[in-house]
């Protein structure tokens, strides 16, 4: 599967952005899909994930209630709706795919994902 992320940009604190990850070569419902982010000088971290062929989702604590990951099977995309954005959300965001879910998404790292899109930059100004 090939992934292409889009939707990043510059937004003021408190604003919203919607990121999209378009898949080609396979269907997004086949994979557990996720969004990672990497801020300058920091390690890449898992932000949100959605289980293949199911509605199970997972979020890192500091985005719960603000971010929503969803899958659009008709468009073959996975989206990340980001509301109430904060300056600390500033990062390059990446979409990624892996074959399976597990009970501990919090333990996943970049190495657990086989497929990656290019990053899209999100900048939140204060």
PDB file of C-alpha atoms in Angstrom:
ATOM      1  CA  UNK A   1       0.000   0.000   0.000  1.00  0.00           C
ATOM      2  CA  UNK A   2       1.183   3.525  -0.755  1.00  0.00           C
ATOM      3  CA  UNK A   3       0.179   6.354   1.554  1.00  0.00           C
ATOM      4  CA  UNK A   4       0.041  10.084   0.957  1.00  0.00           C
ATOM      5  CA  UNK A   5      -0.661  12.539   3.746  1.00  0.00           C
ATOM      6  CA  UNK A   6      -2.054  16.025   3.262  1.00  0.00           C
ATOM      7  CA  UNK A   7      -3.839  18.793   5.100  1.00  0.00           C
ATOM      8  CA  UNK A   8      -1.133  20.353   7.217  1.00  0.00           C
ATOM      9  CA  UNK A   9      -0.682  24.074   7.558  1.00  0.00           C
ATOM     10  CA  UNK A  10      -0.416  27.044   9.866  1.00  0.00           C
ATOM     11  CA  UNK A  11      -3.209  27.623  12.371  1.00  0.00           C
ATOM     12  CA  UNK A  12      -3.661  29.723  15.476  1.00  0.00           C
ATOM     13  CA  UNK A  13      -3.991  28.120  18.878  1.00  0.00           C
ATOM     14  CA  UNK A  14      -7.557  26.972  19.423  1.00  0.00           C
ATOM     15  CA  UNK A  15      -8.094  26.373  15.730  1.00  0.00           C
ATOM     16  CA  UNK A  16      -8.726  23.191  13.783  1.00  0.00           C
ATOM     17  CA  UNK A  17      -7.137  21.212  10.963  1.00  0.00           C
ATOM     18  CA  UNK A  18      -8.066  17.986   9.223  1.00  0.00           C
ATOM     19  CA  UNK A  19      -5.324  15.716   7.980  1.00  0.00           C
ATOM     20  CA  UNK A  20      -6.009  13.096   5.341  1.00  0.00           C
ATOM     21  CA  UNK A  21      -4.069   9.998   4.382  1.00  0.00           C
ATOM     22  CA  UNK A  22      -4.939   8.670   0.941  1.00  0.00           C
ATOM     23  CA  UNK A  23      -4.116   5.056   0.217  1.00  0.00           C
ATOM     24  CA  UNK A  24      -3.430   3.412  -3.130  1.00  0.00           C
ATOM     25  CA  UNK A  25      -2.604  -0.155  -4.036  1.00  0.00           C
ATOM     26  CA  UNK A  26      -4.804  -1.592  -1.300  1.00  0.00           C
ATOM     27  CA  UNK A  27      -7.737  -0.630   0.899  1.00  0.00           C
ATOM     28  CA  UNK A  28      -7.287   1.149   4.230  1.00  0.00           C
ATOM     29  CA  UNK A  29      -9.733  -1.206   5.901  1.00  0.00           C
ATOM     30  CA  UNK A  30      -7.172  -4.000   5.500  1.00  0.00           C
ATOM     31  CA  UNK A  31      -4.725  -2.310   7.862  1.00  0.00           C
ATOM     32  CA  UNK A  32      -4.508  -0.844  11.282  1.00  0.00           C
ATOM     33  CA  UNK A  33      -3.904   2.789  10.425  1.00  0.00           C
ATOM     34  CA  UNK A  34      -2.191   5.375  12.556  1.00  0.00           C
ATOM     35  CA  UNK A  35      -0.949   8.917  12.775  1.00  0.00           C
ATOM     36  CA  UNK A  36       2.451   9.701  14.255  1.00  0.00           C
ATOM     37  CA  UNK A  37       4.043  13.064  14.817  1.00  0.00           C
ATOM     38  CA  UNK A  38       7.560  14.296  15.276  1.00  0.00           C
ATOM     39  CA  UNK A  39       8.354  17.663  16.758  1.00  0.00           C
ATOM     40  CA  UNK A  40      11.768  19.297  16.288  1.00  0.00           C
ATOM     41  CA  UNK A  41      14.360  17.620  18.465  1.00  0.00           C
ATOM     42  CA  UNK A  42      11.947  14.956  19.679  1.00  0.00           C
ATOM     43  CA  UNK A  43      11.292  11.335  18.879  1.00  0.00           C
ATOM     44  CA  UNK A  44       8.430  10.315  16.652  1.00  0.00           C
ATOM     45  CA  UNK A  45       5.379   9.455  18.729  1.00  0.00           C
ATOM     46  CA  UNK A  46       2.149   7.606  18.057  1.00  0.00           C
ATOM     47  CA  UNK A  47      -0.808   9.982  18.244  1.00  0.00           C
ATOM     48  CA  UNK A  48      -3.844   7.944  17.179  1.00  0.00           C
ATOM     49  CA  UNK A  49      -4.726   4.595  15.651  1.00  0.00           C
ATOM     50  CA  UNK A  50      -7.757   2.821  14.246  1.00  0.00           C
ATOM     51  CA  UNK A  51      -8.167  -0.923  13.984  1.00  0.00           C
ATOM     52  CA  UNK A  52      -8.567  -2.701  10.668  1.00  0.00           C
ATOM     53  CA  UNK A  53     -12.160  -3.695   9.801  1.00  0.00           C
ATOM     54  CA  UNK A  54     -13.354  -2.334  13.151  1.00  0.00           C
ATOM     55  CA  UNK A  55     -14.002   0.876  15.000  1.00  0.00           C
ATOM     56  CA  UNK A  56     -11.523   0.457  17.847  1.00  0.00           C
ATOM     57  CA  UNK A  57      -9.446   3.569  18.277  1.00  0.00           C
ATOM     58  CA  UNK A  58      -6.581   4.643  20.495  1.00  0.00           C
ATOM     59  CA  UNK A  59      -5.212   8.104  21.360  1.00  0.00           C
ATOM     60  CA  UNK A  60      -2.247   9.406  23.221  1.00  0.00           C
ATOM     61  CA  UNK A  61      -3.431  11.072  26.421  1.00  0.00           C
ATOM     62  CA  UNK A  62      -2.667  14.651  25.491  1.00  0.00           C
ATOM     63  CA  UNK A  63      -4.921  14.605  22.404  1.00  0.00           C
ATOM     64  CA  UNK A  64      -7.893  12.749  23.864  1.00  0.00           C
ATOM     65  CA  UNK A  65     -11.061  14.782  23.427  1.00  0.00           C
ATOM     66  CA  UNK A  66      -9.406  17.019  20.834  1.00  0.00           C
ATOM     67  CA  UNK A  67      -8.368  14.677  18.001  1.00  0.00           C
ATOM     68  CA  UNK A  68     -10.510  12.135  16.164  1.00  0.00           C
ATOM     69  CA  UNK A  69      -9.216   9.457  13.833  1.00  0.00           C
ATOM     70  CA  UNK A  70     -11.619   8.045  11.279  1.00  0.00           C
ATOM     71  CA  UNK A  71     -11.662   5.906   8.188  1.00  0.00           C
ATOM     72  CA  UNK A  72     -13.552   6.715   4.985  1.00  0.00           C
ATOM     73  CA  UNK A  73     -13.813   3.465   3.065  1.00  0.00           C
ATOM     74  CA  UNK A  74     -15.494   5.093   0.072  1.00  0.00           C
ATOM     75  CA  UNK A  75     -12.574   7.482  -0.400  1.00  0.00           C
ATOM     76  CA  UNK A  76      -9.973   4.995   0.852  1.00  0.00           C
ATOM     77  CA  UNK A  77      -8.621   7.532   3.299  1.00  0.00           C
ATOM     78  CA  UNK A  78      -7.901   7.824   6.977  1.00  0.00           C
ATOM     79  CA  UNK A  79      -8.436  11.223   8.524  1.00  0.00           C
ATOM     80  CA  UNK A  80      -7.306  12.985  11.665  1.00  0.00           C
ATOM     81  CA  UNK A  81      -9.584  15.795  12.771  1.00  0.00           C
ATOM     82  CA  UNK A  82      -7.646  18.046  15.127  1.00  0.00           C
ATOM     83  CA  UNK A  83      -9.558  20.581  17.203  1.00  0.00           C
ATOM     84  CA  UNK A  84      -8.518  22.965  19.955  1.00  0.00           C
ATOM     85  CA  UNK A  85      -4.982  22.889  18.668  1.00  0.00           C
ATOM     86  CA  UNK A  86      -2.146  23.928  20.952  1.00  0.00           C
ATOM     87  CA  UNK A  87       1.366  25.148  20.142  1.00  0.00           C
ATOM     88  CA  UNK A  88       2.702  21.866  21.514  1.00  0.00           C
ATOM     89  CA  UNK A  89       0.853  20.052  18.703  1.00  0.00           C
ATOM     90  CA  UNK A  90       3.315  21.595  16.256  1.00  0.00           C
ATOM     91  CA  UNK A  91       5.069  18.759  14.438  1.00  0.00           C
ATOM     92  CA  UNK A  92       5.397  16.883  11.204  1.00  0.00           C
ATOM     93  CA  UNK A  93       2.546  14.388  11.085  1.00  0.00           C
ATOM     94  CA  UNK A  94       2.892  11.018   9.358  1.00  0.00           C
ATOM     95  CA  UNK A  95       0.316   8.374   8.510  1.00  0.00           C
ATOM     96  CA  UNK A  96       1.335   4.750   8.771  1.00  0.00           C
ATOM     97  CA  UNK A  97      -0.087   1.250   8.379  1.00  0.00           C
ATOM     98  CA  UNK A  98       0.474  -2.127   9.980  1.00  0.00           C
ATOM     99  CA  UNK A  99      -1.194  -5.466   9.534  1.00  0.00           C
ATOM    100  CA  UNK A 100      -2.638  -6.053  12.962  1.00  0.00           C
ATOM    101  CA  UNK A 101      -4.054  -4.515  16.118  1.00  0.00           C
ATOM    102  CA  UNK A 102      -3.023  -5.409  19.639  1.00  0.00           C
ATOM    103  CA  UNK A 103      -4.342  -4.708  23.113  1.00  0.00           C
ATOM    104  CA  UNK A 104      -1.475  -2.348  23.846  1.00  0.00           C
ATOM    105  CA  UNK A 105      -1.201   0.344  21.149  1.00  0.00           C
ATOM    106  CA  UNK A 106       0.669   2.452  23.680  1.00  0.00           C
ATOM    107  CA  UNK A 107       3.624   0.092  23.250  1.00  0.00           C
ATOM    108  CA  UNK A 108       3.820   0.518  19.475  1.00  0.00           C
ATOM    109  CA  UNK A 109       6.789   2.264  17.943  1.00  0.00           C
ATOM    110  CA  UNK A 110       7.693   3.344  14.434  1.00  0.00           C
ATOM    111  CA  UNK A 111       9.338  -0.027  13.846  1.00  0.00           C
ATOM    112  CA  UNK A 112       5.972  -1.742  14.215  1.00  0.00           C
ATOM    113  CA  UNK A 113       4.618  -0.044  11.083  1.00  0.00           C
ATOM    114  CA  UNK A 114       5.591  -1.289   7.639  1.00  0.00           C
ATOM    115  CA  UNK A 115       4.103   1.428   5.478  1.00  0.00           C
ATOM    116  CA  UNK A 116       4.512   5.187   5.717  1.00  0.00           C
ATOM    117  CA  UNK A 117       3.344   8.287   3.992  1.00  0.00           C
ATOM    118  CA  UNK A 118       5.400  11.419   3.678  1.00  0.00           C
ATOM    119  CA  UNK A 119       4.962  13.919   6.463  1.00  0.00           C
ATOM    120  CA  UNK A 120       2.740  16.949   6.517  1.00  0.00           C
ATOM    121  CA  UNK A 121       3.729  19.914   8.667  1.00  0.00           C
ATOM    122  CA  UNK A 122       1.328  21.295  11.257  1.00  0.00           C
ATOM    123  CA  UNK A 123       2.309  24.586  12.860  1.00  0.00           C
ATOM    124  CA  UNK A 124       0.217  26.028  15.673  1.00  0.00           C
ATOM    125  CA  UNK A 125       0.978  29.618  16.591  1.00  0.00           C
ATOM    126  CA  UNK A 126       0.310  31.038  20.041  1.00  0.00           C
TER     127      UNK A 126
END
